[in-house]
Tab-separated table of C-alpha atoms in Angstrom:
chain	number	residue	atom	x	y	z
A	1	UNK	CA	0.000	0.000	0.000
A	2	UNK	CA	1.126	3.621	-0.723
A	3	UNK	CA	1.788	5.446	2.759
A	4	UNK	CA	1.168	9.085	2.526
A	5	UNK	CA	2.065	11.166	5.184
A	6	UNK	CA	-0.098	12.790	7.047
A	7	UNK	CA	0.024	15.797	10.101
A	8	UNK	CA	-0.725	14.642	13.141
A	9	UNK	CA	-3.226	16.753	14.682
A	10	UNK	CA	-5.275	14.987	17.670
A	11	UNK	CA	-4.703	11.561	19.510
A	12	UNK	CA	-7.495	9.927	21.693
A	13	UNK	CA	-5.646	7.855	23.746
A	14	UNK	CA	-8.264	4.930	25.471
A	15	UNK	CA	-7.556	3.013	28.613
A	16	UNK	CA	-10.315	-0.284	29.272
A	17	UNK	CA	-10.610	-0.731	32.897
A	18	UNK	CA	-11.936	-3.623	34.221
A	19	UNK	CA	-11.864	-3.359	38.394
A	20	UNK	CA	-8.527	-1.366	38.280
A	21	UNK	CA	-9.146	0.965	41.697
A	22	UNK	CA	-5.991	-0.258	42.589
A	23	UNK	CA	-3.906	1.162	39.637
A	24	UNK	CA	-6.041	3.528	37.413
A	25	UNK	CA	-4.876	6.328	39.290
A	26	UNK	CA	-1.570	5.960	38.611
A	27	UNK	CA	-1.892	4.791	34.998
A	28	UNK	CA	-3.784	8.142	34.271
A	29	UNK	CA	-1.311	10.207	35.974
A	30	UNK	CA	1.559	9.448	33.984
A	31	UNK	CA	-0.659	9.818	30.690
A	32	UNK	CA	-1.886	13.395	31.840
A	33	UNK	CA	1.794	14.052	32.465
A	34	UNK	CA	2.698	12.698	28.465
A	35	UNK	CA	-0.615	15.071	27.570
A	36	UNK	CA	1.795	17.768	28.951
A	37	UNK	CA	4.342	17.639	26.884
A	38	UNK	CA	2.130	16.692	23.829
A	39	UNK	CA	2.785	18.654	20.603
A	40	UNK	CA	-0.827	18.160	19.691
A	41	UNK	CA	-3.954	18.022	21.719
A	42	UNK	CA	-5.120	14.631	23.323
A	43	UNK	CA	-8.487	13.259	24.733
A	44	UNK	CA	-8.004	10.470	27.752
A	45	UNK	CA	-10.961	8.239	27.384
A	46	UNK	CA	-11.296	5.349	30.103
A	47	UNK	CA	-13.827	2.520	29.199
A	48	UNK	CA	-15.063	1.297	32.256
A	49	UNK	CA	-16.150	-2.028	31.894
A	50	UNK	CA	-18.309	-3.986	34.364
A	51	UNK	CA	-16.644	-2.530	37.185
A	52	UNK	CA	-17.977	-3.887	40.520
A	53	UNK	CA	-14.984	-1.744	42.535
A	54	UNK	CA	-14.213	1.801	42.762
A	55	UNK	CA	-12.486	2.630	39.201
A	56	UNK	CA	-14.890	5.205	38.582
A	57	UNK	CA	-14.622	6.958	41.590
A	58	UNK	CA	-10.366	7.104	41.188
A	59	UNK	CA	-10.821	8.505	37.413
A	60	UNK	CA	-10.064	12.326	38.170
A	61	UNK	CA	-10.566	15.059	36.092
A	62	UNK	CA	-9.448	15.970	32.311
A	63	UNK	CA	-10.726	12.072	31.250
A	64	UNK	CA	-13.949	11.240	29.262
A	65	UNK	CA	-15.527	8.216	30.658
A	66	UNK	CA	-17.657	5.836	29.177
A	67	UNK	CA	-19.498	3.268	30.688
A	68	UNK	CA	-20.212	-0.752	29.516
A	69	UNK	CA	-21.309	-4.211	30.791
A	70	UNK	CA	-19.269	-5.946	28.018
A	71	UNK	CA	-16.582	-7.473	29.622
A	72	UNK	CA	-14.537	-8.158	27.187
A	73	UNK	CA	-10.893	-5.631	26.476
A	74	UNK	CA	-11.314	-5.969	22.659
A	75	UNK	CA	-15.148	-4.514	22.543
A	76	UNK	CA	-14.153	-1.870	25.518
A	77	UNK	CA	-11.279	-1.039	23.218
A	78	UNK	CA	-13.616	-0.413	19.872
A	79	UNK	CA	-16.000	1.348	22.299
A	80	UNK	CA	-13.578	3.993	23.692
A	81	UNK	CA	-12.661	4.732	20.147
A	82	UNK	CA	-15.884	4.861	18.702
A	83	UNK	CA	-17.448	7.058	21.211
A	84	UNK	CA	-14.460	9.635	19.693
A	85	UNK	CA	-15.057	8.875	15.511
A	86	UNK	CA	-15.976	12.917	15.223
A	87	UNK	CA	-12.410	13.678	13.872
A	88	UNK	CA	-11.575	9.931	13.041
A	89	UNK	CA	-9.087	10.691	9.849
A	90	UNK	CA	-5.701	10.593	9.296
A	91	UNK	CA	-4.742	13.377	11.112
A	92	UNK	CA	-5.923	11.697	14.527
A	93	UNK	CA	-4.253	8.753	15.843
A	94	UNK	CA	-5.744	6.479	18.583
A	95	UNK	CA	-3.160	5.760	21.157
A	96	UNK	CA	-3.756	1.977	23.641
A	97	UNK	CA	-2.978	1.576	26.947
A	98	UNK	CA	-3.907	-0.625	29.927
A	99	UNK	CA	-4.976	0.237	33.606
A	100	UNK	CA	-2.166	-1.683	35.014
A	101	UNK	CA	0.712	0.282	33.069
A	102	UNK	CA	2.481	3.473	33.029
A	103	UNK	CA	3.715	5.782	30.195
A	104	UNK	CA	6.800	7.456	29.901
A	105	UNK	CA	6.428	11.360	29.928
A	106	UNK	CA	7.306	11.512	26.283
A	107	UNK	CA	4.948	9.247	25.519
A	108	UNK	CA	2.810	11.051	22.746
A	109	UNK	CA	5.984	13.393	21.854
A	110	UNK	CA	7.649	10.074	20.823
A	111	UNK	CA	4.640	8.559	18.286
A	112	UNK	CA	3.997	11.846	17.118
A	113	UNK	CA	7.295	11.378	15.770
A	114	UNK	CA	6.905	7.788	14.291
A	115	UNK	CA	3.416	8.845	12.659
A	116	UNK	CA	5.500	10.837	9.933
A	117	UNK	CA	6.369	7.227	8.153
A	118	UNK	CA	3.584	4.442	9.742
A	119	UNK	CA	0.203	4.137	10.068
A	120	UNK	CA	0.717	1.666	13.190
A	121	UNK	CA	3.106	1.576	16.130
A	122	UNK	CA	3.414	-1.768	18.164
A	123	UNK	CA	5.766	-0.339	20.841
A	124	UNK	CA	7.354	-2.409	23.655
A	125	UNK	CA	7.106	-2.734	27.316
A	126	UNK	CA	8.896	-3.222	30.364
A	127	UNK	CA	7.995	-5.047	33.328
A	128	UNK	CA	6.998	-3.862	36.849
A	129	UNK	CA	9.631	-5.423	38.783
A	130	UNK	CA	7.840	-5.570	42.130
A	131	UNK	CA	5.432	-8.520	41.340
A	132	UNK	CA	7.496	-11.452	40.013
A	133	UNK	CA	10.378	-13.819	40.971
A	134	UNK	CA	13.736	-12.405	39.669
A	135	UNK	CA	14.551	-15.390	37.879
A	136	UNK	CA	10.891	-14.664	36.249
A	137	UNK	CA	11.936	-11.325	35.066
A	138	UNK	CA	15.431	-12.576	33.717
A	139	UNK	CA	14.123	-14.797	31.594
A	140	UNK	CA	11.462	-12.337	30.254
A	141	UNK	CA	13.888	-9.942	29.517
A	142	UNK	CA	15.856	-12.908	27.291
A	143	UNK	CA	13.143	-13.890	25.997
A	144	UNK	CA	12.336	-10.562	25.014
A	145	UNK	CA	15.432	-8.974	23.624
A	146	UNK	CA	15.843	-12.973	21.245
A	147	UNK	CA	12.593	-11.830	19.682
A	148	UNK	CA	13.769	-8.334	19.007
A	149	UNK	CA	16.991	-9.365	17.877
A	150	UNK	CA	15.555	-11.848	15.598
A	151	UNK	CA	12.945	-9.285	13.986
A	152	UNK	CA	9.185	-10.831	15.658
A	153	UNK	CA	6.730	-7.748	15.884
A	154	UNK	CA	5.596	-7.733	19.167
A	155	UNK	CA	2.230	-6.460	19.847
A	156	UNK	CA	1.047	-5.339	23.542
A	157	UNK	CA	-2.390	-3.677	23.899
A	158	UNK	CA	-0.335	-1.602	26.858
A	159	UNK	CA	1.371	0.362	23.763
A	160	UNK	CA	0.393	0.480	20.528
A	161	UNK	CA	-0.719	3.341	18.489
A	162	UNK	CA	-2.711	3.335	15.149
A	163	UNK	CA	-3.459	5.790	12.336
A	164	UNK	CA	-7.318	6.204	13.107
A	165	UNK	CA	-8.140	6.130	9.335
A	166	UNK	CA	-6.313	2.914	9.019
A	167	UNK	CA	-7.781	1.918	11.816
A	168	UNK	CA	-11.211	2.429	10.675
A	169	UNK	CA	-10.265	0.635	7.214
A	170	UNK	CA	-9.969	-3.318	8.586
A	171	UNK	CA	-12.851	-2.657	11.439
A	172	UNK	CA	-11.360	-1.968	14.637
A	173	UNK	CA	-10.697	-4.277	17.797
A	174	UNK	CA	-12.989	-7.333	17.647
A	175	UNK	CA	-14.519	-8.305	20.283
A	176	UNK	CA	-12.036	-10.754	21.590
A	177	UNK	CA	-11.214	-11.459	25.429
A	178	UNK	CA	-7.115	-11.895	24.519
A	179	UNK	CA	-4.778	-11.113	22.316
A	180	UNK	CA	-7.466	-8.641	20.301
A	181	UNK	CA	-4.024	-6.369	19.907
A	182	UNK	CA	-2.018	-8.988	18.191
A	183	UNK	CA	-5.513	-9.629	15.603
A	184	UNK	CA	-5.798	-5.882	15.055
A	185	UNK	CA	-2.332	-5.477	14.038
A	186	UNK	CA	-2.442	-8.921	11.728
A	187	UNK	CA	-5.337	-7.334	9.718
A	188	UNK	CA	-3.371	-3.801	9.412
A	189	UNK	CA	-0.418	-5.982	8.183
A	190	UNK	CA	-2.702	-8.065	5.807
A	191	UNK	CA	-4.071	-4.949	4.120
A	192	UNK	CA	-0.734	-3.559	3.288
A	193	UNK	CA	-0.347	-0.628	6.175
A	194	UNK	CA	2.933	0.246	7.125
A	195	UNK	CA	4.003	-0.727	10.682
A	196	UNK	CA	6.900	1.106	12.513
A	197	UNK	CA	8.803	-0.584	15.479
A	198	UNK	CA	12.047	2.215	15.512
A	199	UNK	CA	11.750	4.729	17.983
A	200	UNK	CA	8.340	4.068	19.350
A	201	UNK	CA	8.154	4.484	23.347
A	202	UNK	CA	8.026	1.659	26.142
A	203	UNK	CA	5.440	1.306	28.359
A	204	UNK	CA	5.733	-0.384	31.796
A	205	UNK	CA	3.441	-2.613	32.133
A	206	UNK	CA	2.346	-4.857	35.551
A	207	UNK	CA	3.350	-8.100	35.926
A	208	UNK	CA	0.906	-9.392	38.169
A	209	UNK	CA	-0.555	-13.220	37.450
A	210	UNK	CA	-3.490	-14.225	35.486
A	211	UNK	CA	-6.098	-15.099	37.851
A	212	UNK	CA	-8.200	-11.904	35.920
A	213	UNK	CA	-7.807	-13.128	32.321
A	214	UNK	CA	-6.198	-16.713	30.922
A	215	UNK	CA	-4.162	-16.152	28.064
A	216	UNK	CA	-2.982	-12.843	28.023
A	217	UNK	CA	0.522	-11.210	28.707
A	218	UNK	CA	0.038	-12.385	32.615
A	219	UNK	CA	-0.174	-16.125	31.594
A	220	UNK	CA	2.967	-15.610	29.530
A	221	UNK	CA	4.852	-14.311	32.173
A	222	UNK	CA	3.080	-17.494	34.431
A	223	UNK	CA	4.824	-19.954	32.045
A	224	UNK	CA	7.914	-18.437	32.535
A	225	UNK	CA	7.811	-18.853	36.262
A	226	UNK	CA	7.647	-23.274	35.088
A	227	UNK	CA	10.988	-24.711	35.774
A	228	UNK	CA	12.688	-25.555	32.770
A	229	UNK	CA	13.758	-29.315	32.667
A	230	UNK	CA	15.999	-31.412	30.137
């Protein structure tokens, strides 16, 4: 596909939020402090999603929240975005996070930057170092820097960004309960969009276990916690 550039002029970034209390807070604090140092205007939207806690009540100011019974991160996804399709072109780029991670302050600054040659940003993530077994987190970060030595995109719905008109093209997030990210980004890649990995921020991410959702980045990191035998 021919990639035409295109100014960036607005990103709604969209955080689902399934019982987070316990980190929402946080997670929106570091993204109003990327908003600060934004070149271009963004909107904070927080999906929350069958929440049975207090998420709402630790939302704050300066964040758009919409409501849903869905339970599922790929639909909450598609609805954040799609309560926000008023200025849905290819000047606007739609920015994922999760509840459980933090953003760098140059966050926005940094795929403002990669949006001059892509029309989708898989960035990577770091892990929260507090949760897991160090011999967990050592062979994550092996693990992790193999794959990015040996070229495999690696998708995380904790940091990825996407052109909104691209995003638009193949549908949006499906409704899918994991790995909706890694599905979104196949059908970008399937249509011919260009994909940029160089220079794209990391996110830290949590890396608490998956008793909330089987499958997902927390059941990788379970697996790696298995001892390895001959």
């Amino acid at each position: 596909m021919h990639f035409t550039p295109a100014r960036v002029e607005r990103i709604v970034a969209v955080v689902p939020a399934h019982n987070e209390d316990a980190s929402l807070s946080a997670c929106l604090d570091a993204l109003r402090t990327a908003r600060t140092l934004s070149p271009v205007p963004v909107r904070l939207v927080v999906v929350l999603d069958a929440c049975s806690d207090r998420t709402a009540e630790v939302v704050g100011g300066g964040v758009r929240c919409v409501t849903t019974d869905v339970a599922n991160v790929g639909a909450a996804r598609a609805l954040g975005f799609r309560s926000e399709t008023s200025s849905a072109g290819s000047s606007t780029w739609y920015v994922n996070t999760d509840a459980d991670s933090l953003v760098d302050p140059g966050h926005f600054r940094s795929i403002v930057a990669c949006a001059a040659q892509a029309h989708v940003v898989p960035g990577a993530v770091r892990v929260d170092e507090g949760l897991r077994d160090p011999v967990v987190l050592r062979r994550f970060r092996r693990d992790y820097a193999d794959r990015e030595r040996r070229g495999l995109l690696q998708v995380h719905g904790a940091n990825l960004a996407v052109r909104a008109d691209a995003y638009r093209a193949v549908g949006g997030f499906r409704a899918l309960a994991v790995h909706e990210d890694v599905d979104l980004v196949e059908r970008l890649g399937r249509r011919g969009y260009r994909i940029r990995r160089t220079g794209a921020p990391c996110v830290t991410t949590s890396a608490r276990t998956s008793t909330r959702t089987t499958g997902g980045f927390a059941t990788f990191l379970d697996e790696m916690a298995i001892p390895v035998t001959a």
